């Protein structure tokens, strides 16, 4: 792959339908608040190591986060060039992944 100029994302915007943005925000809010509460429970000794795993499974966290990623990805794909999307994909590939 050829080296390309870094994409300037500071002033660029994309649009996401409000109902989809609100649904993603609700999911993220539930996860953040719940994980914070679980962390507090673990710190106080009222939850064990398996509690977070049960939360992730019971609340279908992986599927709901995948949906949030898909909402954003669709908006990016529809509104940015193929080159811009390739640059974003490359940035995402540089993320930290558990178990890697």
mmCIF file of N, CA and C in Angstrom:
data_model
loop_
_atom_site.group_PDB
_atom_site.id
_atom_site.type_symbol
_atom_site.label_atom_id
_atom_site.label_comp_id
_atom_site.label_asym_id
_atom_site.label_seq_id
_atom_site.Cartn_x
_atom_site.Cartn_y
_atom_site.Cartn_z
ATOM 1 N N UNK A 1 0.844 -1.183 0.000
ATOM 2 C CA UNK A 1 0.000 0.000 0.000
ATOM 3 C C UNK A 1 0.888 1.244 0.000
ATOM 4 N N UNK A 2 0.567 2.179 -0.835
ATOM 5 C CA UNK A 2 1.351 3.406 -0.936
ATOM 6 C C UNK A 2 1.147 4.276 0.297
ATOM 7 N N UNK A 3 2.209 4.961 0.671
ATOM 8 C CA UNK A 3 2.089 5.922 1.763
ATOM 9 C C UNK A 3 1.255 7.100 1.272
ATOM 10 N N UNK A 4 0.339 7.542 2.079
ATOM 11 C CA UNK A 4 -0.508 8.668 1.708
ATOM 12 C C UNK A 4 -0.354 9.752 2.757
ATOM 13 N N UNK A 5 -0.789 10.936 2.381
ATOM 14 C CA UNK A 5 -0.785 12.047 3.325
ATOM 15 C C UNK A 5 -1.750 11.737 4.462
ATOM 16 N N UNK A 6 -1.379 12.101 5.682
ATOM 17 C CA UNK A 6 -2.313 11.878 6.787
ATOM 18 C C UNK A 6 -3.600 12.672 6.550
ATOM 19 N N UNK A 7 -4.700 12.065 6.896
ATOM 20 C CA UNK A 7 -5.998 12.700 6.699
ATOM 21 C C UNK A 7 -6.250 13.701 7.822
ATOM 22 N N UNK A 8 -6.610 14.934 7.466
ATOM 23 C CA UNK A 8 -6.953 15.948 8.464
ATOM 24 C C UNK A 8 -8.409 15.746 8.870
ATOM 25 N N UNK A 9 -8.621 15.283 10.094
ATOM 26 C CA UNK A 9 -9.984 15.007 10.553
ATOM 27 C C UNK A 9 -10.506 16.096 11.486
ATOM 28 N N UNK A 10 -9.696 17.085 11.780
ATOM 29 C CA UNK A 10 -10.070 18.046 12.816
ATOM 30 C C UNK A 10 -11.312 18.860 12.472
ATOM 31 N N UNK A 11 -11.506 19.222 11.229
ATOM 32 C CA UNK A 11 -12.633 20.090 10.882
ATOM 33 C C UNK A 11 -13.701 19.356 10.067
ATOM 34 N N UNK A 12 -13.532 18.057 9.876
ATOM 35 C CA UNK A 12 -14.487 17.301 9.064
ATOM 36 C C UNK A 12 -15.622 16.790 9.923
ATOM 37 N N UNK A 13 -16.778 16.670 9.327
ATOM 38 C CA UNK A 13 -17.947 16.192 10.042
ATOM 39 C C UNK A 13 -18.659 15.135 9.219
ATOM 40 N N UNK A 14 -19.349 14.231 9.910
ATOM 41 C CA UNK A 14 -20.245 13.297 9.250
ATOM 42 C C UNK A 14 -21.593 13.410 9.937
ATOM 43 N N UNK A 15 -22.615 12.963 9.254
ATOM 44 C CA UNK A 15 -23.961 12.995 9.816
ATOM 45 C C UNK A 15 -24.417 11.569 10.074
ATOM 46 N N UNK A 16 -25.086 11.395 11.210
ATOM 47 C CA UNK A 16 -25.673 10.113 11.584
ATOM 48 C C UNK A 16 -27.139 10.394 11.907
ATOM 49 N N UNK A 17 -28.058 9.576 11.395
ATOM 50 C CA UNK A 17 -29.474 9.799 11.726
ATOM 51 C C UNK A 17 -29.667 9.869 13.241
ATOM 52 N N UNK A 18 -30.478 10.811 13.671
ATOM 53 C CA UNK A 18 -30.645 11.076 15.097
ATOM 54 C C UNK A 18 -31.100 9.837 15.863
ATOM 55 N N UNK A 19 -32.035 9.059 15.313
ATOM 56 C CA UNK A 19 -32.509 7.891 16.052
ATOM 57 C C UNK A 19 -31.389 6.874 16.266
ATOM 58 N N UNK A 20 -30.521 6.726 15.277
ATOM 59 C CA UNK A 20 -29.397 5.802 15.425
ATOM 60 C C UNK A 20 -28.361 6.342 16.404
ATOM 61 N N UNK A 21 -28.094 7.649 16.346
ATOM 62 C CA UNK A 21 -27.142 8.263 17.273
ATOM 63 C C UNK A 21 -27.639 8.135 18.712
ATOM 64 N N UNK A 22 -28.926 8.355 18.934
ATOM 65 C CA UNK A 22 -29.493 8.259 20.281
ATOM 66 C C UNK A 22 -29.435 6.817 20.779
ATOM 67 N N UNK A 23 -29.745 5.843 19.920
ATOM 68 C CA UNK A 23 -29.692 4.436 20.330
ATOM 69 C C UNK A 23 -28.270 4.037 20.730
ATOM 70 N N UNK A 24 -27.285 4.479 19.955
ATOM 71 C CA UNK A 24 -25.885 4.190 20.282
ATOM 72 C C UNK A 24 -25.505 4.878 21.592
ATOM 73 N N UNK A 25 -25.895 6.122 21.754
ATOM 74 C CA UNK A 25 -25.589 6.855 22.984
ATOM 75 C C UNK A 25 -26.215 6.177 24.199
ATOM 76 N N UNK A 26 -27.452 5.691 24.077
ATOM 77 C CA UNK A 26 -28.095 4.985 25.189
ATOM 78 C C UNK A 26 -27.304 3.733 25.557
ATOM 79 N N UNK A 27 -26.911 2.942 24.545
ATOM 80 C CA UNK A 27 -26.125 1.739 24.820
ATOM 81 C C UNK A 27 -24.809 2.094 25.504
ATOM 82 N N UNK A 28 -24.087 3.061 24.952
ATOM 83 C CA UNK A 28 -22.797 3.442 25.530
ATOM 84 C C UNK A 28 -22.968 3.954 26.953
ATOM 85 N N UNK A 29 -24.012 4.721 27.210
ATOM 86 C CA UNK A 29 -24.259 5.223 28.556
ATOM 87 C C UNK A 29 -24.513 4.067 29.523
ATOM 88 N N UNK A 30 -25.324 3.090 29.104
ATOM 89 C CA UNK A 30 -25.570 1.930 29.962
ATOM 90 C C UNK A 30 -24.277 1.191 30.275
ATOM 91 N N UNK A 31 -23.424 1.016 29.267
ATOM 92 C CA UNK A 31 -22.175 0.287 29.470
ATOM 93 C C UNK A 31 -21.240 1.037 30.408
ATOM 94 N N UNK A 32 -21.079 2.328 30.183
ATOM 95 C CA UNK A 32 -20.154 3.119 31.000
ATOM 96 C C UNK A 32 -20.613 3.151 32.458
ATOM 97 N N UNK A 33 -21.878 3.433 32.688
ATOM 98 C CA UNK A 33 -22.390 3.504 34.056
ATOM 99 C C UNK A 33 -22.310 2.126 34.716
ATOM 100 N N UNK A 34 -22.725 1.088 33.999
ATOM 101 C CA UNK A 34 -22.713 -0.263 34.568
ATOM 102 C C UNK A 34 -21.296 -0.737 34.872
ATOM 103 N N UNK A 35 -20.361 -0.493 33.956
ATOM 104 C CA UNK A 35 -18.976 -0.908 34.199
ATOM 105 C C UNK A 35 -18.368 -0.143 35.366
ATOM 106 N N UNK A 36 -18.714 1.120 35.501
ATOM 107 C CA UNK A 36 -18.238 1.897 36.645
ATOM 108 C C UNK A 36 -18.786 1.301 37.950
ATOM 109 N N UNK A 37 -20.054 0.963 37.965
ATOM 110 C CA UNK A 37 -20.653 0.358 39.157
ATOM 111 C C UNK A 37 -20.030 -1.007 39.448
ATOM 112 N N UNK A 38 -19.783 -1.788 38.398
ATOM 113 C CA UNK A 38 -19.145 -3.090 38.597
ATOM 114 C C UNK A 38 -17.738 -2.929 39.154
ATOM 115 N N UNK A 39 -17.007 -1.929 38.655
ATOM 116 C CA UNK A 39 -15.667 -1.665 39.179
ATOM 117 C C UNK A 39 -15.713 -1.300 40.646
ATOM 118 N N UNK A 40 -16.683 -0.498 41.024
ATOM 119 C CA UNK A 40 -16.833 -0.127 42.436
ATOM 120 C C UNK A 40 -17.176 -1.344 43.289
ATOM 121 N N UNK A 41 -18.034 -2.212 42.760
ATOM 122 C CA UNK A 41 -18.399 -3.426 43.504
ATOM 123 C C UNK A 41 -17.192 -4.344 43.655
ATOM 124 N N UNK A 42 -16.390 -4.473 42.601
ATOM 125 C CA UNK A 42 -15.188 -5.314 42.709
ATOM 126 C C UNK A 42 -14.225 -4.729 43.730
ATOM 127 N N UNK A 43 -14.058 -3.401 43.708
ATOM 128 C CA UNK A 43 -13.143 -2.745 44.650
ATOM 129 C C UNK A 43 -13.601 -2.928 46.090
ATOM 130 N N UNK A 44 -14.903 -2.959 46.300
ATOM 131 C CA UNK A 44 -15.413 -3.105 47.662
ATOM 132 C C UNK A 44 -15.558 -4.569 48.081
ATOM 133 N N UNK A 45 -15.296 -5.487 47.136
ATOM 134 C CA UNK A 45 -15.368 -6.901 47.470
ATOM 135 C C UNK A 45 -16.740 -7.518 47.339
ATOM 136 N N UNK A 46 -17.705 -6.796 46.782
ATOM 137 C CA UNK A 46 -19.062 -7.352 46.643
ATOM 138 C C UNK A 46 -19.304 -7.962 45.269
ATOM 139 N N UNK A 47 -18.260 -8.030 44.440
ATOM 140 C CA UNK A 47 -18.351 -8.683 43.133
ATOM 141 C C UNK A 47 -17.031 -9.402 42.899
ATOM 142 N N UNK A 48 -17.088 -10.485 42.140
ATOM 143 C CA UNK A 48 -15.858 -11.218 41.849
ATOM 144 C C UNK A 48 -15.494 -11.082 40.365
ATOM 145 N N UNK A 49 -14.441 -11.779 39.959
ATOM 146 C CA UNK A 49 -13.941 -11.668 38.588
ATOM 147 C C UNK A 49 -14.968 -12.080 37.530
ATOM 148 N N UNK A 50 -15.873 -12.946 37.881
ATOM 149 C CA UNK A 50 -16.842 -13.424 36.893
ATOM 150 C C UNK A 50 -18.007 -12.457 36.693
ATOM 151 N N UNK A 51 -18.148 -11.471 37.550
ATOM 152 C CA UNK A 51 -19.282 -10.550 37.477
ATOM 153 C C UNK A 51 -19.279 -9.768 36.165
ATOM 154 N N UNK A 52 -18.137 -9.263 35.764
ATOM 155 C CA UNK A 52 -18.065 -8.501 34.511
ATOM 156 C C UNK A 52 -18.379 -9.412 33.325
ATOM 157 N N UNK A 53 -17.877 -10.623 33.350
ATOM 158 C CA UNK A 53 -18.179 -11.571 32.274
ATOM 159 C C UNK A 53 -19.664 -11.859 32.160
ATOM 160 N N UNK A 54 -20.331 -12.019 33.303
ATOM 161 C CA UNK A 54 -21.782 -12.237 33.284
ATOM 162 C C UNK A 54 -22.501 -11.020 32.728
ATOM 163 N N UNK A 55 -22.057 -9.823 33.127
ATOM 164 C CA UNK A 55 -22.658 -8.594 32.597
ATOM 165 C C UNK A 55 -22.516 -8.548 31.078
ATOM 166 N N UNK A 56 -21.323 -8.801 30.570
ATOM 167 C CA UNK A 56 -21.077 -8.754 29.129
ATOM 168 C C UNK A 56 -21.985 -9.742 28.398
ATOM 169 N N UNK A 57 -22.127 -10.939 28.942
ATOM 170 C CA UNK A 57 -22.971 -11.957 28.306
ATOM 171 C C UNK A 57 -24.455 -11.621 28.454
ATOM 172 N N UNK A 58 -24.885 -11.318 29.669
ATOM 173 C CA UNK A 58 -26.306 -11.093 29.930
ATOM 174 C C UNK A 58 -26.853 -9.856 29.219
ATOM 175 N N UNK A 59 -26.035 -8.830 29.088
ATOM 176 C CA UNK A 59 -26.486 -7.589 28.477
ATOM 177 C C UNK A 59 -26.165 -7.521 26.986
ATOM 178 N N UNK A 60 -25.666 -8.609 26.418
ATOM 179 C CA UNK A 60 -25.403 -8.699 24.977
ATOM 180 C C UNK A 60 -24.473 -7.558 24.512
ATOM 181 N N UNK A 61 -23.454 -7.295 25.328
ATOM 182 C CA UNK A 61 -22.578 -6.150 25.097
ATOM 183 C C UNK A 61 -21.852 -6.240 23.752
ATOM 184 N N UNK A 62 -21.337 -7.402 23.404
ATOM 185 C CA UNK A 62 -20.581 -7.520 22.154
ATOM 186 C C UNK A 62 -21.449 -7.178 20.940
ATOM 187 N N UNK A 63 -22.663 -7.709 20.893
ATOM 188 C CA UNK A 63 -23.542 -7.422 19.752
ATOM 189 C C UNK A 63 -23.921 -5.947 19.715
ATOM 190 N N UNK A 64 -24.209 -5.371 20.866
ATOM 191 C CA UNK A 64 -24.628 -3.972 20.918
ATOM 192 C C UNK A 64 -23.475 -3.045 20.542
ATOM 193 N N UNK A 65 -22.254 -3.367 20.959
ATOM 194 C CA UNK A 65 -21.102 -2.560 20.549
ATOM 195 C C UNK A 65 -20.821 -2.723 19.055
ATOM 196 N N UNK A 66 -21.004 -3.931 18.537
ATOM 197 C CA UNK A 66 -20.828 -4.150 17.099
ATOM 198 C C UNK A 66 -21.841 -3.316 16.315
ATOM 199 N N UNK A 67 -23.054 -3.202 16.837
ATOM 200 C CA UNK A 67 -24.065 -2.367 16.182
ATOM 201 C C UNK A 67 -23.632 -0.896 16.189
ATOM 202 N N UNK A 68 -23.109 -0.425 17.310
ATOM 203 C CA UNK A 68 -22.630 0.967 17.389
ATOM 204 C C UNK A 68 -21.530 1.200 16.368
ATOM 205 N N UNK A 69 -20.604 0.249 16.274
ATOM 206 C CA UNK A 69 -19.516 0.370 15.285
ATOM 207 C C UNK A 69 -20.088 0.399 13.874
ATOM 208 N N UNK A 70 -21.092 -0.425 13.613
ATOM 209 C CA UNK A 70 -21.694 -0.485 12.280
ATOM 210 C C UNK A 70 -22.385 0.833 11.928
ATOM 211 N N UNK A 71 -23.092 1.440 12.878
ATOM 212 C CA UNK A 71 -23.762 2.723 12.637
ATOM 213 C C UNK A 71 -22.744 3.768 12.188
ATOM 214 N N UNK A 72 -21.635 3.839 12.902
ATOM 215 C CA UNK A 72 -20.601 4.820 12.557
ATOM 216 C C UNK A 72 -19.934 4.453 11.235
ATOM 217 N N UNK A 73 -19.636 3.184 11.028
ATOM 218 C CA UNK A 73 -18.976 2.749 9.795
ATOM 219 C C UNK A 73 -19.825 3.032 8.565
ATOM 220 N N UNK A 74 -21.125 2.788 8.655
ATOM 221 C CA UNK A 74 -22.012 3.059 7.521
ATOM 222 C C UNK A 74 -21.999 4.545 7.180
ATOM 223 N N UNK A 75 -22.073 5.379 8.211
ATOM 224 C CA UNK A 75 -22.040 6.827 7.971
ATOM 225 C C UNK A 75 -20.731 7.242 7.310
ATOM 226 N N UNK A 76 -19.624 6.698 7.777
ATOM 227 C CA UNK A 76 -18.325 7.017 7.179
ATOM 228 C C UNK A 76 -18.266 6.541 5.737
ATOM 229 N N UNK A 77 -18.682 5.303 5.495
ATOM 230 C CA UNK A 77 -18.640 4.747 4.140
ATOM 231 C C UNK A 77 -19.471 5.572 3.164
ATOM 232 N N UNK A 78 -20.628 6.042 3.620
ATOM 233 C CA UNK A 78 -21.533 6.796 2.742
ATOM 234 C C UNK A 78 -21.065 8.225 2.477
ATOM 235 N N UNK A 79 -20.295 8.785 3.406
ATOM 236 C CA UNK A 79 -20.009 10.214 3.314
ATOM 237 C C UNK A 79 -18.559 10.561 3.013
ATOM 238 N N UNK A 80 -17.663 9.591 3.103
ATOM 239 C CA UNK A 80 -16.253 9.854 2.849
ATOM 240 C C UNK A 80 -15.783 9.079 1.625
ATOM 241 N N UNK A 81 -14.668 9.492 1.103
ATOM 242 C CA UNK A 81 -14.113 8.815 -0.067
ATOM 243 C C UNK A 81 -13.553 7.449 0.317
ATOM 244 N N UNK A 82 -13.335 6.639 -0.685
ATOM 245 C CA UNK A 82 -12.740 5.321 -0.457
ATOM 246 C C UNK A 82 -11.356 5.463 0.179
ATOM 247 N N UNK A 83 -10.601 6.457 -0.264
ATOM 248 C CA UNK A 83 -9.264 6.700 0.293
ATOM 249 C C UNK A 83 -9.349 7.109 1.764
ATOM 250 N N UNK A 84 -10.286 7.979 2.095
ATOM 251 C CA UNK A 84 -10.459 8.382 3.491
ATOM 252 C C UNK A 84 -10.861 7.194 4.358
ATOM 253 N N UNK A 85 -11.780 6.374 3.856
ATOM 254 C CA UNK A 85 -12.209 5.202 4.613
ATOM 255 C C UNK A 85 -11.071 4.210 4.794
ATOM 256 N N UNK A 86 -10.226 4.060 3.795
ATOM 257 C CA UNK A 86 -9.062 3.172 3.921
ATOM 258 C C UNK A 86 -8.114 3.691 5.000
ATOM 259 N N UNK A 87 -7.931 5.012 5.063
ATOM 260 C CA UNK A 87 -7.068 5.601 6.087
ATOM 261 C C UNK A 87 -7.652 5.377 7.485
ATOM 262 N N UNK A 88 -8.968 5.496 7.604
ATOM 263 C CA UNK A 88 -9.620 5.264 8.898
ATOM 264 C C UNK A 88 -9.506 3.792 9.286
ATOM 265 N N UNK A 89 -9.701 2.893 8.324
ATOM 266 C CA UNK A 89 -9.545 1.460 8.595
ATOM 267 C C UNK A 89 -8.135 1.154 9.090
ATOM 268 N N UNK A 90 -7.145 1.789 8.464
ATOM 269 C CA UNK A 90 -5.754 1.566 8.878
ATOM 270 C C UNK A 90 -5.531 2.055 10.308
ATOM 271 N N UNK A 91 -6.122 3.192 10.664
ATOM 272 C CA UNK A 91 -6.013 3.695 12.042
ATOM 273 C C UNK A 91 -6.671 2.728 13.022
ATOM 274 N N UNK A 92 -7.823 2.206 12.656
ATOM 275 C CA UNK A 92 -8.531 1.265 13.543
ATOM 276 C C UNK A 92 -7.742 -0.029 13.713
ATOM 277 N N UNK A 93 -7.060 -0.454 12.668
ATOM 278 C CA UNK A 93 -6.240 -1.675 12.753
ATOM 279 C C UNK A 93 -5.082 -1.520 13.728
ATOM 280 N N UNK A 94 -4.715 -0.283 14.063
ATOM 281 C CA UNK A 94 -3.608 -0.014 14.971
ATOM 282 C C UNK A 94 -4.053 -0.027 16.432
ATOM 283 N N UNK A 95 -5.331 -0.305 16.679
ATOM 284 C CA UNK A 95 -5.862 -0.267 18.031
ATOM 285 C C UNK A 95 -5.259 -1.355 18.909
ATOM 286 N N UNK A 96 -5.579 -1.263 20.187
ATOM 287 C CA UNK A 96 -5.149 -2.289 21.155
ATOM 288 C C UNK A 96 -6.245 -3.327 21.241
ATOM 289 N N UNK A 97 -5.878 -4.595 21.099
ATOM 290 C CA UNK A 97 -6.857 -5.676 21.103
ATOM 291 C C UNK A 97 -6.494 -6.687 22.174
ATOM 292 N N UNK A 98 -7.442 -6.995 23.009
ATOM 293 C CA UNK A 98 -7.235 -7.948 24.095
ATOM 294 C C UNK A 98 -6.906 -9.312 23.504
ATOM 295 N N UNK A 99 -5.919 -9.951 24.079
ATOM 296 C CA UNK A 99 -5.542 -11.296 23.635
ATOM 297 C C UNK A 99 -4.649 -11.336 22.420
ATOM 298 N N UNK A 100 -4.290 -10.187 21.906
ATOM 299 C CA UNK A 100 -3.435 -10.150 20.714
ATOM 300 C C UNK A 100 -1.973 -10.178 21.109
#
